[in-house]
Short mmCIF file of N, CA and C and ligand atoms in Angstrom, two decimals:
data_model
loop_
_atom_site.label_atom_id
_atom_site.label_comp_id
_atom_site.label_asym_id
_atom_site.label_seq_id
_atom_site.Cartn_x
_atom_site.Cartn_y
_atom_site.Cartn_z
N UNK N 1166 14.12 42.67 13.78
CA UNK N 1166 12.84 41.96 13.74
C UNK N 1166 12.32 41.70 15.15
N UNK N 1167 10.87 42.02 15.31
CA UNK N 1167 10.44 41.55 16.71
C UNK N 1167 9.98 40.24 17.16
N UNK N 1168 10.42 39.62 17.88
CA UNK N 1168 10.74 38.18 18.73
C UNK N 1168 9.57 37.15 18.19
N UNK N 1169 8.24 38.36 18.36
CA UNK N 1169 7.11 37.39 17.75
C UNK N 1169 7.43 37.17 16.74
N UNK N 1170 7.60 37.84 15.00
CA UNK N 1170 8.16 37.38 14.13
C UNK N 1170 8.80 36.09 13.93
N UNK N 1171 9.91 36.33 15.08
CA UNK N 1171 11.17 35.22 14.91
C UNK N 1171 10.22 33.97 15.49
N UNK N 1172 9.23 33.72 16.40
CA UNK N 1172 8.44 32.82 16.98
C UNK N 1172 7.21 32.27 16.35
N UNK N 1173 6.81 33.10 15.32
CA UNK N 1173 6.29 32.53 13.97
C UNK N 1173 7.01 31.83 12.80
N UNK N 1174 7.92 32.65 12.75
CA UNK N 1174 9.14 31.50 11.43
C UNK N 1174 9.27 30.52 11.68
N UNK N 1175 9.80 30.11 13.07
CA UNK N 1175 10.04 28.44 13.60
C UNK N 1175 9.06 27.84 13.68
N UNK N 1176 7.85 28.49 14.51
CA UNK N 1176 6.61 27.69 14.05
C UNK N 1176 6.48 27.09 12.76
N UNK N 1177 6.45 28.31 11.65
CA UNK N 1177 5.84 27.61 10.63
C UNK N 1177 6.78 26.44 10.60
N UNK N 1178 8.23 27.09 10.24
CA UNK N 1178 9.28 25.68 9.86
C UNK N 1178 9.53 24.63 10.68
N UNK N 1179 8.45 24.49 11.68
CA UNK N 1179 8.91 23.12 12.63
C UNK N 1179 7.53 22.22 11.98
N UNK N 1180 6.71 22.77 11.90
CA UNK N 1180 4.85 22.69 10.93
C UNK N 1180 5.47 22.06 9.73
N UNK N 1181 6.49 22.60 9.05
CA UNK N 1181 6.68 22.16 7.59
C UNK N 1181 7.63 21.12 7.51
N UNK N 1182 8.82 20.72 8.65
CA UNK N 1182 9.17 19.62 8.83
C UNK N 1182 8.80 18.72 9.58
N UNK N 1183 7.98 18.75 10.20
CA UNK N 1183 7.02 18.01 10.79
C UNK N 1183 6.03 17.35 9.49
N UNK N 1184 5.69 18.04 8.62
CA UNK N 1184 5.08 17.37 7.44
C UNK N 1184 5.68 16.68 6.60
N UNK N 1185 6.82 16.93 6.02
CA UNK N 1185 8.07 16.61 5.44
C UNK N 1185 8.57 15.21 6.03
N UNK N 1186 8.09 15.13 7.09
CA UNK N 1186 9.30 13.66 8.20
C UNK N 1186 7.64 12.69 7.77
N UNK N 1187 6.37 13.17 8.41
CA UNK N 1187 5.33 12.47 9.08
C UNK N 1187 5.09 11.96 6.98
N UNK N 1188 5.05 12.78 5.98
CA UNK N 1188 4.64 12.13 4.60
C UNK N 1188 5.61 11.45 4.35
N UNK N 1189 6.88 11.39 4.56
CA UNK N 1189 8.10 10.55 3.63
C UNK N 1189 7.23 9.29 4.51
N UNK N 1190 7.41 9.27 5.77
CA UNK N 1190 7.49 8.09 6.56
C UNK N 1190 6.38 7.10 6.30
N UNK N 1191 4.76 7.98 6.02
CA UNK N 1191 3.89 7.09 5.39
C UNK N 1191 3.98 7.02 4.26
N UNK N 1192 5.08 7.15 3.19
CA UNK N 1192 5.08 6.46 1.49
C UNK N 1192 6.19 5.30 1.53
N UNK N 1193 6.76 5.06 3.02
CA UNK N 1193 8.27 4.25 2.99
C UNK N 1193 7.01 3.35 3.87
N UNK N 1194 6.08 3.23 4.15
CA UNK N 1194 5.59 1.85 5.12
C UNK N 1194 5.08 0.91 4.43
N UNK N 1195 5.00 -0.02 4.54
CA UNK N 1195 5.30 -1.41 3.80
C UNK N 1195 3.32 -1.66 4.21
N UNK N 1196 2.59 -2.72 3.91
CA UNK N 1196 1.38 -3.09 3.99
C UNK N 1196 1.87 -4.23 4.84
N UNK N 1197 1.41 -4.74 6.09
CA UNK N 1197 1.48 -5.11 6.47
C UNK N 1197 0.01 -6.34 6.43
N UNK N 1198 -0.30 -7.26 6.39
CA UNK N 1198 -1.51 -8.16 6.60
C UNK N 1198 -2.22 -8.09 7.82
N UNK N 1199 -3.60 -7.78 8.27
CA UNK N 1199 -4.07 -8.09 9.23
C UNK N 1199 -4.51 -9.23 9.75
N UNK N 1200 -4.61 -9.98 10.72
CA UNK N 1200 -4.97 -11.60 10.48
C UNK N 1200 -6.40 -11.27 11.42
N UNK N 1201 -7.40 -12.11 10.88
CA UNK N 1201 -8.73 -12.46 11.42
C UNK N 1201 -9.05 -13.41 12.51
N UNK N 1202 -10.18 -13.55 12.68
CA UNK N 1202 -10.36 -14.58 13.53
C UNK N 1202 -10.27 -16.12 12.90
N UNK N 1203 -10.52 -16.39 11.89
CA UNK N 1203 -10.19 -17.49 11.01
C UNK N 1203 -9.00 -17.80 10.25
N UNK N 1204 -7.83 -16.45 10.77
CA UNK N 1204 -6.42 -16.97 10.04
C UNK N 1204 -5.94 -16.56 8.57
N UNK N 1205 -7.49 -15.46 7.97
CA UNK N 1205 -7.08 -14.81 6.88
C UNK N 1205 -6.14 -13.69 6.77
N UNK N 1206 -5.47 -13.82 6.16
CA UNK N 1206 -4.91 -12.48 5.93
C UNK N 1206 -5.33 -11.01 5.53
N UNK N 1207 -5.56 -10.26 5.74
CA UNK N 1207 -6.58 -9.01 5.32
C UNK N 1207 -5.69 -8.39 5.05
N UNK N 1208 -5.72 -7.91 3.15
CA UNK N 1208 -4.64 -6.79 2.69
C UNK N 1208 -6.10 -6.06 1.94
N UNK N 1209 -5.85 -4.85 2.42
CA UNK N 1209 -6.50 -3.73 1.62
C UNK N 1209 -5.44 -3.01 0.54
N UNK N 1210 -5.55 -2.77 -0.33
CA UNK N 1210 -4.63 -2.11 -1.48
C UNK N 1210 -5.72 -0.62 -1.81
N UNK N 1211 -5.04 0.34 -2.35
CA UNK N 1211 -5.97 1.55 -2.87
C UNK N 1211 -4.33 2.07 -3.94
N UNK N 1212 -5.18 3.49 -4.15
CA UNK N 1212 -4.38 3.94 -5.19
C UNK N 1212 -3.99 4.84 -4.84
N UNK N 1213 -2.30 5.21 -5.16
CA UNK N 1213 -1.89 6.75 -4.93
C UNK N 1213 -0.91 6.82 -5.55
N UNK N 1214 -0.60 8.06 -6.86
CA UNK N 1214 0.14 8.61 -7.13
C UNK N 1214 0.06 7.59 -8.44
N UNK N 1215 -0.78 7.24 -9.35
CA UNK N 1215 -1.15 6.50 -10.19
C UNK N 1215 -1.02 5.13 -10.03
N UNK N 1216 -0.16 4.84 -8.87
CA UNK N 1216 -0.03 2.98 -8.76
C UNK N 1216 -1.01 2.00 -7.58
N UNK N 1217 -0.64 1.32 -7.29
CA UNK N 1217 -1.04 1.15 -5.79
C UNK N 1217 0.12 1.36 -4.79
N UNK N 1218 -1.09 1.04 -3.63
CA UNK N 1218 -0.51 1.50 -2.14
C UNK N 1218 -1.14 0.85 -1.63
N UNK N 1219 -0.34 0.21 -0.55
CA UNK N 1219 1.05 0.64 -0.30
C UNK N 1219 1.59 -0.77 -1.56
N UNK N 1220 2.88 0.19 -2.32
CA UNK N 1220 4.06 -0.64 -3.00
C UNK N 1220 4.71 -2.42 -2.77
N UNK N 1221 4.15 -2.19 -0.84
CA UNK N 1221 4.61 -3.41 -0.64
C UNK N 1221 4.08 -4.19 0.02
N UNK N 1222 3.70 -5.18 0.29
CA UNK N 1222 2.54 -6.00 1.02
C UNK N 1222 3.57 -7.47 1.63
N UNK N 1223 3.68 -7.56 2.40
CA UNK N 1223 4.01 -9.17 3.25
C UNK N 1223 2.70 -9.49 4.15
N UNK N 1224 3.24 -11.01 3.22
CA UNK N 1224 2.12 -11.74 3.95
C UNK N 1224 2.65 -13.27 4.70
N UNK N 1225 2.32 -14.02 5.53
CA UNK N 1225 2.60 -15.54 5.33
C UNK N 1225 2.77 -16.25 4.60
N UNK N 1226 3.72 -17.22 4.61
CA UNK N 1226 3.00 -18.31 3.69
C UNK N 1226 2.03 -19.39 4.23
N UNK N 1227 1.13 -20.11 3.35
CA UNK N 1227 0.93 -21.16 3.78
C UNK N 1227 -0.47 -20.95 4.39
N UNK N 1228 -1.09 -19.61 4.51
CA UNK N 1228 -2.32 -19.05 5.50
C UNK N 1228 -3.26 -17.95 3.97
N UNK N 1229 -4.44 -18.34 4.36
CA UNK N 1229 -4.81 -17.41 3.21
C UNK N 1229 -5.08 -16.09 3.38
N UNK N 1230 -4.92 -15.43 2.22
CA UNK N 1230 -4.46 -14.15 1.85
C UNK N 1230 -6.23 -13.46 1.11
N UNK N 1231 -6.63 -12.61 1.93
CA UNK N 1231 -7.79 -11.95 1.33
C UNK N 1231 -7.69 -10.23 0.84
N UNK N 1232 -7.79 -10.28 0.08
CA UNK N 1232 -6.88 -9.22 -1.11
C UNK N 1232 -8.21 -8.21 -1.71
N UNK N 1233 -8.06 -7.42 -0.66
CA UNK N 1233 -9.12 -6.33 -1.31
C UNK N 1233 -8.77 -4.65 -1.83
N UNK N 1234 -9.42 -4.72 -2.80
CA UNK N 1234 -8.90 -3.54 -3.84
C UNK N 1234 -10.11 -2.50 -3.76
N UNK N 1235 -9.96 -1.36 -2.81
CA UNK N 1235 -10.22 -0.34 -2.43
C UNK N 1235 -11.46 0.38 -3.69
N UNK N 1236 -12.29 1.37 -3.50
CA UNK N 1236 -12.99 2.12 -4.50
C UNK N 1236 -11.78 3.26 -5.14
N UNK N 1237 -10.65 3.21 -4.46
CA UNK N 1237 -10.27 4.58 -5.14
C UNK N 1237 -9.58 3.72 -6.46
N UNK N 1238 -9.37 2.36 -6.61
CA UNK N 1238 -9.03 1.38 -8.14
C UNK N 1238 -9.82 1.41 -9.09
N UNK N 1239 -9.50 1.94 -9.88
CA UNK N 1239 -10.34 1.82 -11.50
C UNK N 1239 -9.31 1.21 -12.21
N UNK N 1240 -10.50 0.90 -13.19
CA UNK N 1240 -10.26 0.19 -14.55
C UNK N 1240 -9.41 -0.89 -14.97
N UNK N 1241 -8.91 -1.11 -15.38
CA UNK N 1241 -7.94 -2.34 -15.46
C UNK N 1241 -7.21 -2.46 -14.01
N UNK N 1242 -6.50 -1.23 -13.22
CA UNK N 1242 -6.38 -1.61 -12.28
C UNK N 1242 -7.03 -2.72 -11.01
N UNK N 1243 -7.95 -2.91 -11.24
CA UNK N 1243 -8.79 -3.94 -10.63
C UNK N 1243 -8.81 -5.41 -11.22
N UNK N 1244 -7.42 -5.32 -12.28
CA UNK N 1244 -7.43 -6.98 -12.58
C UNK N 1244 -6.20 -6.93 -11.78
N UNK N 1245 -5.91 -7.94 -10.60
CA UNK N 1245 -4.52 -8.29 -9.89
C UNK N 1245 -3.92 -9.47 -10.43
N UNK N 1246 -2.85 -9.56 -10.55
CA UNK N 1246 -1.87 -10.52 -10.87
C UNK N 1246 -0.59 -10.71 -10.18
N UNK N 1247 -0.26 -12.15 -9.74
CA UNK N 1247 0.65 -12.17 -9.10
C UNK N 1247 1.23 -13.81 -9.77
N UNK N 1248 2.17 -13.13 -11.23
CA UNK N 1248 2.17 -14.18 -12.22
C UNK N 1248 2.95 -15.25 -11.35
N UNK N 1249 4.11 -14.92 -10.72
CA UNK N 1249 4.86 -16.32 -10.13
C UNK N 1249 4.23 -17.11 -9.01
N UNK N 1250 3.02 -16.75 -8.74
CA UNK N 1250 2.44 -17.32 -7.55
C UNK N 1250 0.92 -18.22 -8.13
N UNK N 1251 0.73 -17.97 -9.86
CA UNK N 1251 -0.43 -18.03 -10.52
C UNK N 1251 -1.36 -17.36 -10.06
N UNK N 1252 -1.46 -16.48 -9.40
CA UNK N 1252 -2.55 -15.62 -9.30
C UNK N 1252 -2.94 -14.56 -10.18
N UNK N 1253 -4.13 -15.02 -10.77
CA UNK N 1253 -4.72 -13.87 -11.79
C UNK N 1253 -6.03 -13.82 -11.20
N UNK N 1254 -6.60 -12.73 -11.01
CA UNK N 1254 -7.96 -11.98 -10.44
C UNK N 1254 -8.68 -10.98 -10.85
N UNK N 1255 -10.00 -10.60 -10.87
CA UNK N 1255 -10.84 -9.17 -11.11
C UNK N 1255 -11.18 -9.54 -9.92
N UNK N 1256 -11.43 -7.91 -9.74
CA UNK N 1256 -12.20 -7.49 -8.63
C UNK N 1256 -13.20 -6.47 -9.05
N UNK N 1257 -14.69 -6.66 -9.57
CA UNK N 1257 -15.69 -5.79 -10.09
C UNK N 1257 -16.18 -4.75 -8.73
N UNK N 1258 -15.58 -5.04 -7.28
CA UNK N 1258 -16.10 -4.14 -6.56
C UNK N 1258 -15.29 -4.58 -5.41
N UNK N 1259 -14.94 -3.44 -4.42
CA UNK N 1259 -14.09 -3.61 -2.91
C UNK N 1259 -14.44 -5.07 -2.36
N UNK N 1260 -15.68 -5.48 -2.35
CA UNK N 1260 -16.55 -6.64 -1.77
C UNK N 1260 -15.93 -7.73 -2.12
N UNK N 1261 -15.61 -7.85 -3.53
CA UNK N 1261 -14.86 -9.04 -4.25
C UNK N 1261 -13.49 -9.23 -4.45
N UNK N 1262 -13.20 -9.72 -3.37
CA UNK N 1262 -12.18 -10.15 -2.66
C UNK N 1262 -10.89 -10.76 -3.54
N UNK N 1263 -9.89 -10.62 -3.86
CA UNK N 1263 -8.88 -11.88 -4.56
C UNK N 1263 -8.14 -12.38 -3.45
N UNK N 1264 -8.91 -13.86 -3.60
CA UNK N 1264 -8.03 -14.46 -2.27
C UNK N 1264 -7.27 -15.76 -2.62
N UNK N 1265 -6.32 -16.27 -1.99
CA UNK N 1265 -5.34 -17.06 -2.64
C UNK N 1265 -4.21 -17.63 -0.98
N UNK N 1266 -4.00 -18.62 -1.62
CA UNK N 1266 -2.93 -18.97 -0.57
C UNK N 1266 -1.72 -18.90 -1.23
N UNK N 1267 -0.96 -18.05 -0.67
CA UNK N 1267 1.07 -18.12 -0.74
C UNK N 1267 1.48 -19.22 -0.07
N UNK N 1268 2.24 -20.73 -1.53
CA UNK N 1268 2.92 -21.33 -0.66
C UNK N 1268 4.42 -21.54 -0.71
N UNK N 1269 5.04 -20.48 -2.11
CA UNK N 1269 5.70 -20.29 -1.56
C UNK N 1269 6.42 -18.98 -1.10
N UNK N 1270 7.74 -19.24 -0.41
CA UNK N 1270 8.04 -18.09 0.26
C UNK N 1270 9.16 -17.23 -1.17
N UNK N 1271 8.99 -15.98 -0.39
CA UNK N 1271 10.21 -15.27 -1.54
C UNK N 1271 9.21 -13.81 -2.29
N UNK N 1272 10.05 -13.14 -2.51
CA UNK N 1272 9.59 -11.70 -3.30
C UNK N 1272 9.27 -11.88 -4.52
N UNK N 1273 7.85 -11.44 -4.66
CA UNK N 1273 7.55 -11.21 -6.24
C UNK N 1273 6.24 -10.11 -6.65
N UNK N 1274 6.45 -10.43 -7.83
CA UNK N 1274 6.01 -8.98 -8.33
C UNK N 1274 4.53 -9.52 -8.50
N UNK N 1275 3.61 -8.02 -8.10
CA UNK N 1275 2.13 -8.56 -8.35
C UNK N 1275 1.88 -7.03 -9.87
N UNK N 1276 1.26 -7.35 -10.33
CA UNK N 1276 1.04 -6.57 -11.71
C UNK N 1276 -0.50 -6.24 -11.73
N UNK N 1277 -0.94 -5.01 -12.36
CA UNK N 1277 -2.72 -4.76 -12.86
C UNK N 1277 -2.74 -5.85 -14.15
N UNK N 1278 -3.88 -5.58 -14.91
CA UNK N 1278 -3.79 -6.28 -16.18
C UNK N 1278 -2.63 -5.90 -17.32
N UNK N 1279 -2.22 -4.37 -17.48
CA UNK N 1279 -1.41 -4.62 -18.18
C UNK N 1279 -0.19 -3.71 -18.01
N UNK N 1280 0.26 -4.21 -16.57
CA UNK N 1280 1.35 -3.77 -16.09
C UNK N 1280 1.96 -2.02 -15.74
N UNK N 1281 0.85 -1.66 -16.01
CA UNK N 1281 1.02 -0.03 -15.43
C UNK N 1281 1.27 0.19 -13.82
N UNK N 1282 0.07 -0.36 -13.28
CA UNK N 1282 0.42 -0.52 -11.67
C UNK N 1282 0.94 -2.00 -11.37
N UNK N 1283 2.20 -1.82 -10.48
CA UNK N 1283 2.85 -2.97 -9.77
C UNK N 1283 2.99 -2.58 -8.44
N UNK N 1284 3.88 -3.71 -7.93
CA UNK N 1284 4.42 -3.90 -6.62
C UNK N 1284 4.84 -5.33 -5.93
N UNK N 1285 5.08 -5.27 -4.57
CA UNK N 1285 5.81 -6.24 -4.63
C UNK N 1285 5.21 -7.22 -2.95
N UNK N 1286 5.11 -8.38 -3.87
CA UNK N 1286 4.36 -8.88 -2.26
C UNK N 1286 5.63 -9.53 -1.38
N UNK N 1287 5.52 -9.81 -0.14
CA UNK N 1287 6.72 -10.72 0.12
C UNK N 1287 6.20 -11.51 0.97
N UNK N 1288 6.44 -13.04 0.37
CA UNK N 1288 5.57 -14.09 1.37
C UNK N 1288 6.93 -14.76 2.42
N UNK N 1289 6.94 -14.73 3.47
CA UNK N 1289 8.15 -15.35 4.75
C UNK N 1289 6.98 -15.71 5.53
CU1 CU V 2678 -3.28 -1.79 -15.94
#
């Protein structure tokens, strides 16, 4: 085989693990909260792979939490619930916010309306 050949194969296969490393790594990242100038928490949520994303969201406790659910959410997905924290919410559009204060700390599960999409917030 001539050299170029062999200098295309690795290409491609450095291209294809290079994709392989860079996608695992963004489906393993957690949602992190952005904080504002007033101390809100800013979580954007959207949809991928029928649930939401990202799977996992930490936030503060004790600071409020502004909880916005992306255009790519339909249908029932746009009711949020986060039963151990009493949070139940619609969101009829990205704009309409579910916002709430975490007071307390600890992992729990946030649910759509009827439990198809979950995930897991963690308030520390
Ligand atoms: Cu649902």
């Amino acid at each position: 085989m001539k050299f170029i050949t062999w200098i295309t194969i690795m290409f491609v296969l450095l291209v294809f693990a290079g994709f392989i490393y860079f996608s695992g790594a963004s489906l393993n990242q957690s949602g992190s909260a952005s904080v504002d100038s007033s101390g809100t928490q800013k979580v954007v949520l959207s949809m991928q792979n029928g649930n939401y994303w990202p799977r996992t969201i930490t936030v503060k406790a004790g600071q409020k939490v502004s909880l916005e659910l992306d255009n790519s959410i339909q249908g029932c997905y746009r009711s949020f619930n986060i039963r151990d924290l009493g949070v139940s919410g619609y969101s009829a559009s990205p704009s309409q916010t579910i916002d709430f204060v975490p007071q307390q700390k600890g992992s729990f599960r946030f649910a759509c309306g009827m439990g198809m999409g979950y995930g897991t917030i963690i308030v520390d």
